[in-house]
Tab-separated table of N, CA and C in Angstrom:
chain	number	residue	atom	x	y	z
A	1	LYS	N	5.792	2.521	9.615
A	1	LYS	CA	6.622	1.258	8.629
A	1	LYS	C	4.844	2.240	7.267
A	2	ASN	N	4.479	0.756	7.659
A	2	ASN	CA	3.230	1.172	6.497
A	2	ASN	C	1.568	2.185	6.855
A	3	PHE	N	1.989	3.004	8.075
A	3	PHE	CA	1.040	3.911	7.422
A	3	PHE	C	2.509	4.723	7.672
A	4	ILE	N	3.244	5.249	7.234
A	4	ILE	CA	3.792	6.162	6.690
A	4	ILE	C	3.109	6.091	5.315
A	5	VAL	N	3.250	4.981	4.292
A	5	VAL	CA	3.306	4.286	3.324
A	5	VAL	C	1.448	4.712	2.951
A	6	VAL	N	0.870	4.397	3.979
A	6	VAL	CA	-0.374	4.082	3.659
A	6	VAL	C	-0.733	6.581	3.791
A	7	LEU	N	-0.328	7.163	4.538
A	7	LEU	CA	-0.118	8.281	4.435
A	7	LEU	C	-0.431	9.178	3.473
A	8	ALA	N	1.684	8.250	3.516
A	8	ALA	CA	1.719	9.008	1.714
A	8	ALA	C	0.194	9.253	0.285
A	9	LEU	N	-0.037	7.794	0.499
A	9	LEU	CA	-0.443	7.090	-0.486
A	9	LEU	C	-1.525	8.528	-0.591
A	10	LEU	N	-2.284	8.207	0.887
A	10	LEU	CA	-3.331	9.622	0.701
A	10	LEU	C	-2.657	11.349	0.575
A	11	VAL	N	-1.678	12.334	0.562
A	11	VAL	CA	-1.580	13.270	0.119
A	11	VAL	C	-1.284	13.000	-1.021
A	12	LEU	N	-0.973	12.182	-1.955
A	12	LEU	CA	-0.689	12.100	-3.185
A	12	LEU	C	-1.819	11.520	-4.383
A	13	LEU	N	-2.738	10.949	-3.357
A	13	LEU	CA	-4.333	11.122	-4.312
A	13	LEU	C	-5.221	12.408	-5.027
A	14	PRO	N	-5.094	13.908	-4.062
A	14	PRO	CA	-5.421	13.966	-4.682
A	14	PRO	C	-4.409	14.648	-5.907
A	15	THR	N	-3.289	14.892	-6.186
A	15	THR	CA	-1.908	15.061	-8.322
A	15	THR	C	-3.139	13.784	-8.729
A	16	ILE	N	-2.692	12.447	-7.974
A	16	ILE	CA	-3.838	11.061	-8.862
A	16	ILE	C	-4.303	11.363	-9.777
A	17	THR	N	-5.950	12.429	-9.020
A	17	THR	CA	-6.721	12.776	-9.714
A	17	THR	C	-7.090	13.683	-10.942
A	18	LEU	N	-5.753	14.396	-10.340
A	18	LEU	CA	-5.297	16.205	-11.842
A	18	LEU	C	-5.160	15.560	-12.535
A	19	CYS	N	-3.898	14.948	-12.096
A	19	CYS	CA	-3.065	14.474	-13.176
A	19	CYS	C	-3.120	13.402	-14.843
A	20	VAL	N	-4.680	12.884	-14.750
A	20	VAL	CA	-4.994	11.976	-15.498
A	20	VAL	C	-4.678	11.817	-16.387
A	21	PRO	N	-3.083	11.333	-17.578
A	21	PRO	CA	-2.731	10.710	-18.480
A	21	PRO	C	-3.835	9.899	-19.300
A	22	SER	N	-2.491	10.043	-20.390
A	22	SER	CA	-3.413	9.101	-21.434
A	22	SER	C	-3.077	8.146	-21.894
A	23	THR	N	-2.819	7.588	-20.892
A	23	THR	CA	-2.104	6.217	-20.788
A	23	THR	C	-2.325	5.846	-20.313
A	24	PRO	N	-3.026	4.665	-20.656
A	24	PRO	CA	-3.136	3.921	-18.911
A	24	PRO	C	-2.208	3.564	-17.644
A	25	PRO	N	-2.292	3.209	-17.464
A	25	PRO	CA	-1.336	2.745	-16.137
A	25	PRO	C	-0.854	1.966	-15.650
A	26	PHE	N	1.206	1.543	-14.803
A	26	PHE	CA	1.454	0.569	-14.831
A	26	PHE	C	1.123	0.079	-13.941
A	27	THR	N	0.939	-1.105	-14.398
A	27	THR	CA	0.321	-2.107	-12.791
A	27	THR	C	1.543	-2.622	-12.937
A	28	VAL	N	1.316	-3.585	-11.503
A	28	VAL	CA	2.830	-4.287	-11.076
A	28	VAL	C	3.292	-5.793	-11.074
A	29	GLY	N	3.363	-6.295	-12.235
A	29	GLY	CA	3.335	-7.589	-12.699
A	29	GLY	C	3.648	-8.378	-12.183
A	30	GLN	N	3.385	-9.257	-12.153
A	30	GLN	CA	3.336	-10.577	-10.753
A	30	GLN	C	3.029	-10.227	-10.129
A	31	VAL	N	2.517	-11.253	-10.053
A	31	VAL	CA	0.715	-10.914	-8.206
A	31	VAL	C	0.393	-12.356	-8.171
A	32	ASP	N	1.032	-13.374	-6.413
A	32	ASP	CA	0.482	-14.048	-6.432
A	32	ASP	C	-0.858	-14.047	-5.612
A	33	ILE	N	-1.417	-15.030	-6.468
A	33	ILE	CA	-2.924	-14.024	-6.125
A	33	ILE	C	-2.789	-15.189	-4.496
A	34	ASN	N	-2.025	-16.029	-4.412
A	34	ASN	CA	-2.333	-16.675	-2.868
A	34	ASN	C	-2.180	-15.912	-2.012
A	35	ARG	N	-1.412	-14.707	-1.913
A	35	ARG	CA	-0.978	-14.225	-0.907
A	35	ARG	C	-2.049	-12.804	-1.053
A	36	TYR	N	-2.366	-12.538	-2.647
A	36	TYR	CA	-3.771	-11.709	-2.938
A	36	TYR	C	-4.987	-11.747	-1.360
A	37	LEU	N	-4.657	-12.755	-1.740
A	37	LEU	CA	-6.381	-13.645	-1.413
A	37	LEU	C	-6.339	-13.118	0.338
A	38	GLY	N	-7.545	-12.970	1.063
A	38	GLY	CA	-8.418	-12.303	1.618
A	38	GLY	C	-8.629	-10.634	2.439
A	39	SER	N	-9.180	-10.594	3.053
A	39	SER	CA	-9.429	-9.431	3.614
A	39	SER	C	-8.833	-8.532	3.396
A	40	TRP	N	-9.087	-6.781	2.422
A	40	TRP	CA	-8.521	-5.867	2.589
A	40	TRP	C	-9.536	-5.362	2.340
A	41	TYR	N	-9.528	-3.551	2.959
A	41	TYR	CA	-10.452	-2.902	3.834
A	41	TYR	C	-10.308	-1.623	2.914
A	42	GLU	N	-10.993	-1.017	2.544
A	42	GLU	CA	-10.459	0.208	1.678
A	42	GLU	C	-10.741	1.698	2.514
A	43	ILE	N	-8.500	2.424	2.013
A	43	ILE	CA	-9.677	3.839	2.839
A	43	ILE	C	-9.348	4.883	2.393
A	44	ALA	N	-9.333	4.813	1.010
A	44	ALA	CA	-9.548	6.301	-0.231
A	44	ALA	C	-9.487	5.751	-0.967
A	45	LEU	N	-10.445	6.271	-1.614
A	45	LEU	CA	-11.623	6.029	-3.054
A	45	LEU	C	-12.012	6.985	-3.729
A	46	ILE	N	-11.760	6.323	-5.375
A	46	ILE	CA	-12.402	7.393	-6.350
A	46	ILE	C	-13.184	7.026	-6.502
A	47	PRO	N	-14.885	6.802	-5.866
A	47	PRO	CA	-15.436	5.891	-5.959
A	47	PRO	C	-16.580	5.121	-7.432
A	48	PHE	N	-17.089	4.232	-7.311
A	48	PHE	CA	-17.713	3.727	-8.315
A	48	PHE	C	-19.426	4.266	-8.001
A	49	PHE	N	-20.047	5.132	-9.395
A	49	PHE	CA	-20.824	5.035	-8.514
A	49	PHE	C	-21.801	4.150	-6.929
A	50	PHE	N	-22.388	2.627	-7.403
A	50	PHE	CA	-22.875	2.258	-6.667
A	50	PHE	C	-22.042	2.846	-4.466
A	51	GLU	N	-20.634	3.524	-4.856
A	51	GLU	CA	-20.062	3.655	-3.222
A	51	GLU	C	-20.419	4.625	-3.463
A	52	PHE	N	-20.894	5.643	-3.251
A	52	PHE	CA	-21.532	6.843	-2.787
A	52	PHE	C	-22.638	6.453	-1.955
A	53	GLY	N	-21.889	6.783	-0.277
A	53	GLY	CA	-22.258	6.905	1.010
A	53	GLY	C	-22.258	5.576	1.488
A	54	CYS	N	-21.226	4.927	0.627
A	54	CYS	CA	-20.310	4.109	1.335
A	54	CYS	C	-19.807	4.526	2.545
A	55	THR	N	-19.233	3.921	3.583
A	55	THR	CA	-18.078	3.548	4.643
A	55	THR	C	-18.443	2.174	5.295
A	56	LYS	N	-16.377	1.648	5.463
A	56	LYS	CA	-16.719	0.937	6.425
A	56	LYS	C	-16.449	-0.379	5.508
A	57	THR	N	-16.050	-0.431	4.231
A	57	THR	CA	-16.280	-0.974	3.408
A	57	THR	C	-14.563	-2.310	3.318
A	58	VAL	N	-15.866	-3.503	2.994
A	58	VAL	CA	-14.352	-4.024	2.700
A	58	VAL	C	-14.649	-5.076	2.044
A	59	ALA	N	-13.020	-5.749	1.255
A	59	ALA	CA	-13.260	-6.761	0.587
A	59	ALA	C	-12.925	-7.965	0.602
A	60	THR	N	-13.403	-9.089	0.565
A	60	THR	CA	-12.464	-10.971	0.857
A	60	THR	C	-12.819	-11.412	-0.202
A	61	TYR	N	-10.915	-11.636	-0.767
A	61	TYR	CA	-10.833	-12.361	-1.625
A	61	TYR	C	-10.339	-14.438	-1.193
A	62	SER	N	-11.451	-14.793	-1.516
A	62	SER	CA	-11.516	-16.453	-2.186
A	62	SER	C	-10.968	-17.272	-3.306
A	63	LEU	N	-10.878	-17.882	-3.837
A	63	LEU	CA	-10.990	-18.876	-4.571
A	63	LEU	C	-11.717	-19.424	-4.118
A	64	ASN	N	-12.542	-19.525	-5.996
A	64	ASN	CA	-13.458	-20.483	-6.243
A	64	ASN	C	-12.879	-21.688	-6.960
A	65	PRO	N	-14.180	-23.019	-6.996
A	65	PRO	CA	-13.719	-24.129	-7.575
A	65	PRO	C	-12.766	-24.336	-8.312
A	66	ASP	N	-13.797	-23.284	-9.934
A	66	ASP	CA	-13.032	-23.493	-11.237
A	66	ASP	C	-11.641	-22.088	-11.978
A	67	GLY	N	-11.283	-21.951	-9.937
A	67	GLY	CA	-9.420	-21.149	-10.666
A	67	GLY	C	-9.690	-19.604	-10.441
A	68	SER	N	-11.629	-18.888	-10.561
A	68	SER	CA	-11.567	-17.215	-10.303
A	68	SER	C	-11.424	-17.566	-8.785
A	69	ILE	N	-12.271	-15.961	-8.838
A	69	ILE	CA	-11.917	-15.605	-7.303
A	69	ILE	C	-13.065	-15.074	-6.777
A	70	ARG	N	-13.122	-15.750	-5.361
A	70	ARG	CA	-15.301	-15.559	-5.042
A	70	ARG	C	-14.119	-13.381	-4.255
A	71	VAL	N	-15.034	-12.727	-4.572
A	71	VAL	CA	-14.532	-11.399	-3.625
A	71	VAL	C	-16.587	-11.318	-3.579
A	72	ALA	N	-16.421	-12.005	-1.509
A	72	ALA	CA	-17.633	-11.080	-1.162
A	72	ALA	C	-16.777	-9.183	-0.797
A	73	TYR	N	-17.881	-8.965	-1.096
A	73	TYR	CA	-17.854	-7.534	-0.846
A	73	TYR	C	-18.807	-5.963	0.296
A	74	GLU	N	-18.759	-5.452	1.425
A	74	GLU	CA	-19.190	-5.181	2.692
A	74	GLU	C	-19.204	-4.342	2.472
A	75	THR	N	-20.370	-3.037	2.509
A	75	THR	CA	-20.263	-2.514	2.970
A	75	THR	C	-21.308	-1.656	4.476
A	76	LYS	N	-21.016	-0.476	4.003
A	76	LYS	CA	-22.660	-0.314	5.677
A	76	LYS	C	-22.270	1.269	4.265
A	77	ILE	N	-23.650	1.858	4.418
A	77	ILE	CA	-24.340	2.547	3.618
A	77	ILE	C	-25.139	4.284	4.599
A	78	ILE	N	-24.254	4.558	4.108
A	78	ILE	CA	-24.865	6.032	5.252
A	78	ILE	C	-26.295	6.439	4.907
A	79	LYS	N	-27.222	6.833	4.982
A	79	LYS	CA	-28.955	7.091	4.751
A	79	LYS	C	-28.519	9.207	4.691
A	80	LYS	N	-28.002	9.476	3.770
A	80	LYS	CA	-27.937	10.978	4.320
A	80	LYS	C	-29.702	11.832	4.471
A	81	GLN	N	-30.621	11.507	4.294
A	81	GLN	CA	-31.813	11.962	4.406
A	81	GLN	C	-32.237	10.822	6.698
A	82	MET	N	-31.314	10.103	7.095
A	82	MET	CA	-31.574	9.534	8.338
A	82	MET	C	-30.256	9.931	8.785
A	83	PRO	N	-29.073	10.606	8.776
A	83	PRO	CA	-27.969	10.697	9.515
A	83	PRO	C	-27.970	9.580	10.696
A	84	ALA	N	-28.136	8.931	11.580
A	84	ALA	CA	-27.931	8.816	11.919
A	84	ALA	C	-28.267	6.864	12.091
A	85	ARG	N	-28.467	6.533	10.829
A	85	ARG	CA	-29.415	4.889	10.047
A	85	ARG	C	-28.235	5.139	9.067
A	86	THR	N	-28.301	3.690	9.356
A	86	THR	CA	-26.891	2.937	8.300
A	86	THR	C	-27.311	1.998	8.128
A	87	LEU	N	-27.114	1.463	6.756
A	87	LEU	CA	-27.363	-0.184	6.597
A	87	LEU	C	-26.159	-0.990	5.855
A	88	CYS	N	-26.361	-2.646	6.100
A	88	CYS	CA	-25.576	-2.800	4.926
A	88	CYS	C	-25.589	-3.926	3.703
A	89	ARG	N	-24.870	-3.739	2.830
A	89	ARG	CA	-24.210	-3.870	2.022
A	89	ARG	C	-24.082	-4.913	1.339
A	90	GLN	N	-24.161	-6.580	1.118
A	90	GLN	CA	-23.251	-7.826	1.181
A	90	GLN	C	-23.799	-7.791	-0.247
A	91	THR	N	-22.754	-8.123	-0.484
A	91	THR	CA	-23.047	-8.625	-2.199
A	91	THR	C	-21.722	-9.782	-2.827
A	92	ILE	N	-21.763	-10.874	-3.593
A	92	ILE	CA	-20.679	-11.785	-4.342
A	92	ILE	C	-20.190	-11.877	-5.421
A	93	GLY	N	-19.294	-11.328	-6.048
A	93	GLY	CA	-18.519	-11.032	-7.233
A	93	GLY	C	-17.613	-11.864	-8.301
A	94	ARG	N	-17.137	-11.658	-8.908
A	94	ARG	CA	-16.139	-13.036	-9.555
A	94	ARG	C	-15.196	-12.772	-10.748
A	95	ALA	N	-13.860	-12.694	-10.474
A	95	ALA	CA	-13.186	-12.580	-10.492
A	95	ALA	C	-12.238	-12.922	-10.939
A	96	THR	N	-11.958	-12.293	-12.427
A	96	THR	CA	-11.263	-13.209	-14.034
A	96	THR	C	-9.766	-12.573	-13.478
A	97	ALA	N	-8.801	-13.837	-13.948
A	97	ALA	CA	-7.713	-12.326	-13.968
A	97	ALA	C	-7.658	-12.763	-15.925
A	98	ASP	N	-6.859	-11.790	-15.750
A	98	ASP	CA	-6.497	-11.029	-17.951
A	98	ASP	C	-5.687	-12.145	-17.826
A	99	ASP	N	-4.281	-12.448	-17.445
A	99	ASP	CA	-2.968	-12.612	-18.081
A	99	ASP	C	-3.016	-13.586	-17.021
A	100	ALA	N	-1.774	-14.054	-16.940
A	100	ALA	CA	-1.166	-15.317	-16.410
A	100	ALA	C	-0.068	-14.004	-15.167
A	101	LYS	N	-0.105	-12.798	-15.361
A	101	LYS	CA	0.339	-11.696	-13.870
A	101	LYS	C	0.166	-11.938	-12.511
A	102	ASN	N	-1.740	-11.317	-13.479
A	102	ASN	CA	-2.868	-11.885	-12.672
A	102	ASN	C	-2.691	-10.538	-12.060
A	103	ASP	N	-1.863	-9.193	-12.231
A	103	ASP	CA	-1.905	-7.741	-11.682
A	103	ASP	C	-3.307	-7.000	-12.865
A	104	LYS	N	-4.291	-7.723	-14.049
A	104	LYS	CA	-4.912	-6.807	-14.896
A	104	LYS	C	-6.570	-7.642	-14.557
A	105	LEU	N	-7.447	-7.609	-13.743
A	105	LEU	CA	-8.483	-8.836	-13.662
A	105	LEU	C	-9.878	-7.776	-13.929
A	106	THR	N	-10.899	-8.627	-13.460
A	106	THR	CA	-12.015	-8.693	-14.223
A	106	THR	C	-13.151	-8.860	-13.387
A	107	VAL	N	-13.414	-8.226	-12.736
A	107	VAL	CA	-14.702	-8.060	-11.344
A	107	VAL	C	-16.257	-7.961	-13.015
A	108	ALA	N	-16.879	-8.950	-12.617
A	108	ALA	CA	-18.441	-8.813	-12.657
A	108	ALA	C	-19.357	-9.353	-11.173
A	109	PHE	N	-20.478	-8.055	-10.915
A	109	PHE	CA	-21.232	-7.807	-10.230
A	109	PHE	C	-22.665	-8.379	-10.420
A	110	ILE	N	-22.612	-9.101	-11.493
A	110	ILE	CA	-24.242	-8.633	-12.172
A	110	ILE	C	-25.138	-8.967	-11.399
A	111	GLN	N	-24.878	-10.003	-9.991
A	111	GLN	CA	-25.506	-10.783	-10.206
A	111	GLN	C	-26.447	-8.995	-9.128
A	112	THR	N	-26.446	-8.405	-8.445
A	112	THR	CA	-26.725	-7.712	-7.380
A	112	THR	C	-26.214	-6.371	-7.609
A	113	LEU	N	-25.270	-5.930	-8.096
A	113	LEU	CA	-24.659	-5.339	-8.283
A	113	LEU	C	-25.323	-3.965	-9.701
A	114	ASN	N	-25.551	-5.154	-10.982
A	114	ASN	CA	-25.245	-4.652	-12.156
A	114	ASN	C	-23.638	-3.990	-12.961
A	115	VAL	N	-22.645	-3.910	-12.293
A	115	VAL	CA	-21.702	-3.626	-12.330
A	115	VAL	C	-20.285	-4.589	-12.443
A	116	GLY	N	-19.492	-4.082	-13.254
A	116	GLY	CA	-18.106	-5.070	-13.536
A	116	GLY	C	-17.023	-4.132	-13.671
A	117	GLY	N	-16.486	-5.021	-13.893
A	117	GLY	CA	-15.016	-3.681	-14.783
A	117	GLY	C	-13.466	-4.615	-14.705
A	118	GLU	N	-13.399	-3.935	-14.811
A	118	GLU	CA	-11.584	-3.450	-14.351
A	118	GLU	C	-10.833	-3.316	-13.238
A	119	TYR	N	-10.318	-5.269	-12.345
A	119	TYR	CA	-9.819	-3.961	-12.099
A	119	TYR	C	-8.027	-4.479	-11.856
A	120	TRP	N	-7.410	-3.243	-11.478
A	120	TRP	CA	-5.369	-2.877	-12.775
A	120	TRP	C	-5.163	-3.156	-10.767
A	121	ILE	N	-4.077	-3.797	-10.199
A	121	ILE	CA	-3.454	-3.633	-9.036
A	121	ILE	C	-2.441	-2.654	-9.637
A	122	VAL	N	-2.273	-1.091	-9.774
A	122	VAL	CA	-0.913	-0.879	-9.786
A	122	VAL	C	-0.030	-0.382	-8.963
A	123	ARG	N	-0.704	-0.715	-7.221
A	123	ARG	CA	0.940	-0.245	-6.729
A	123	ARG	C	0.009	-1.932	-5.439
A	124	LEU	N	1.785	-2.176	-5.094
A	124	LEU	CA	0.962	-3.303	-4.223
A	124	LEU	C	2.362	-3.485	-3.236
A	125	ASP	N	2.651	-3.479	-1.466
A	125	ASP	CA	3.678	-3.886	-0.471
A	125	ASP	C	4.145	-5.030	-1.777
A	126	LYS	N	4.833	-5.465	-1.898
A	126	LYS	CA	5.129	-7.079	-2.109
A	126	LYS	C	6.531	-7.729	-1.721
A	127	VAL	N	6.548	-7.206	-0.378
A	127	VAL	CA	7.001	-8.485	0.866
A	127	VAL	C	6.725	-8.063	1.894
A	128	ASN	N	4.991	-7.304	1.675
A	128	ASN	CA	3.866	-8.112	2.792
A	128	ASN	C	2.839	-8.864	1.894
A	129	TYR	N	2.375	-7.769	1.329
A	129	TYR	CA	1.110	-7.883	0.324
A	129	TYR	C	0.145	-6.581	1.967
A	130	SER	N	0.719	-5.693	2.052
A	130	SER	CA	0.155	-4.963	3.256
A	130	SER	C	-0.585	-3.952	3.003
A	131	TYR	N	-0.091	-3.938	1.275
A	131	TYR	CA	-1.325	-2.324	1.342
A	131	TYR	C	-1.176	-2.526	-0.857
A	132	ALA	N	-2.102	-2.134	-1.135
A	132	ALA	CA	-2.204	-1.973	-2.376
A	132	ALA	C	-3.371	-0.802	-3.399
A	133	VAL	N	-2.910	-0.301	-3.960
A	133	VAL	CA	-4.030	0.468	-5.609
A	133	VAL	C	-4.179	0.393	-7.020
A	134	VAL	N	-5.239	0.498	-6.675
A	134	VAL	CA	-6.068	0.183	-7.902
A	134	VAL	C	-7.359	0.513	-8.249
A	135	SER	N	-6.514	0.441	-9.462
A	135	SER	CA	-7.348	1.482	-10.647
A	135	SER	C	-8.035	0.480	-12.358
A	136	ASN	N	-7.801	1.311	-13.053
A	136	ASN	CA	-9.066	1.057	-14.359
A	136	ASN	C	-8.464	1.118	-15.109
A	137	SER	N	-8.331	1.412	-16.718
A	137	SER	CA	-7.870	1.568	-17.570
A	137	SER	C	-7.486	3.018	-17.702
A	138	ASN	N	-8.719	3.707	-17.581
A	138	ASN	CA	-8.347	4.997	-17.739
A	138	ASN	C	-8.478	6.122	-16.568
A	139	TYR	N	-7.731	5.090	-14.963
A	139	TYR	CA	-8.074	6.008	-14.446
A	139	TYR	C	-9.511	6.760	-13.743
A	140	GLN	N	-10.007	5.558	-14.062
A	140	GLN	CA	-11.957	6.962	-13.574
A	140	GLN	C	-11.864	6.351	-11.852
A	141	PHE	N	-11.733	4.945	-11.744
A	141	PHE	CA	-12.223	4.919	-10.234
A	141	PHE	C	-10.238	4.691	-9.376
A	142	LEU	N	-9.997	4.424	-8.195
A	142	LEU	CA	-9.299	4.530	-7.278
A	142	LEU	C	-9.438	3.652	-6.376
A	143	TRP	N	-9.014	2.739	-6.532
A	143	TRP	CA	-9.340	2.359	-4.091
A	143	TRP	C	-8.122	2.114	-3.725
A	144	ILE	N	-7.737	2.830	-2.947
A	144	ILE	CA	-7.066	2.519	-2.195
A	144	ILE	C	-7.279	1.383	-0.954
A	145	LEU	N	-6.130	-0.311	-0.869
A	145	LEU	CA	-6.968	-0.641	0.331
A	145	LEU	C	-5.464	-1.405	1.569
A	146	TYR	N	-5.592	-1.776	2.291
A	146	TYR	CA	-4.965	-2.183	3.083
A	146	TYR	C	-5.114	-3.187	4.224
A	147	ARG	N	-4.252	-3.873	4.745
A	147	ARG	CA	-5.004	-5.828	5.861
A	147	ARG	C	-5.675	-4.538	6.887
């Protein structure tokens, strides 16, 4: 069943990118952060500039003592000039919820990547938390995540 959902999301990805509406996306509403924590595997994306050439990306979310969310980001970078060679990038970020619903987060990887931004959860398997679709307010980026 989950495979069918993921396949459907992948089929819809080109449609989503061609039909960008002028209004911000709807988010999923209440997200149980404790259930959302853990490792998520990126299976499709409209990349952020630092993600070009990346593969096998995993983001692992855990709670910091102050209640913010620790984001451990790990990816392999394929070097175009040396196709047989890959490098690994690991970085730690910090996410904070914009409100009590936890469906809109602000993420910062300032120390290592000097990037940050909106992390809006626009689709979520609310039964098992097995897949999520994340975007930002102006549809510039999109990540389809799976456990």
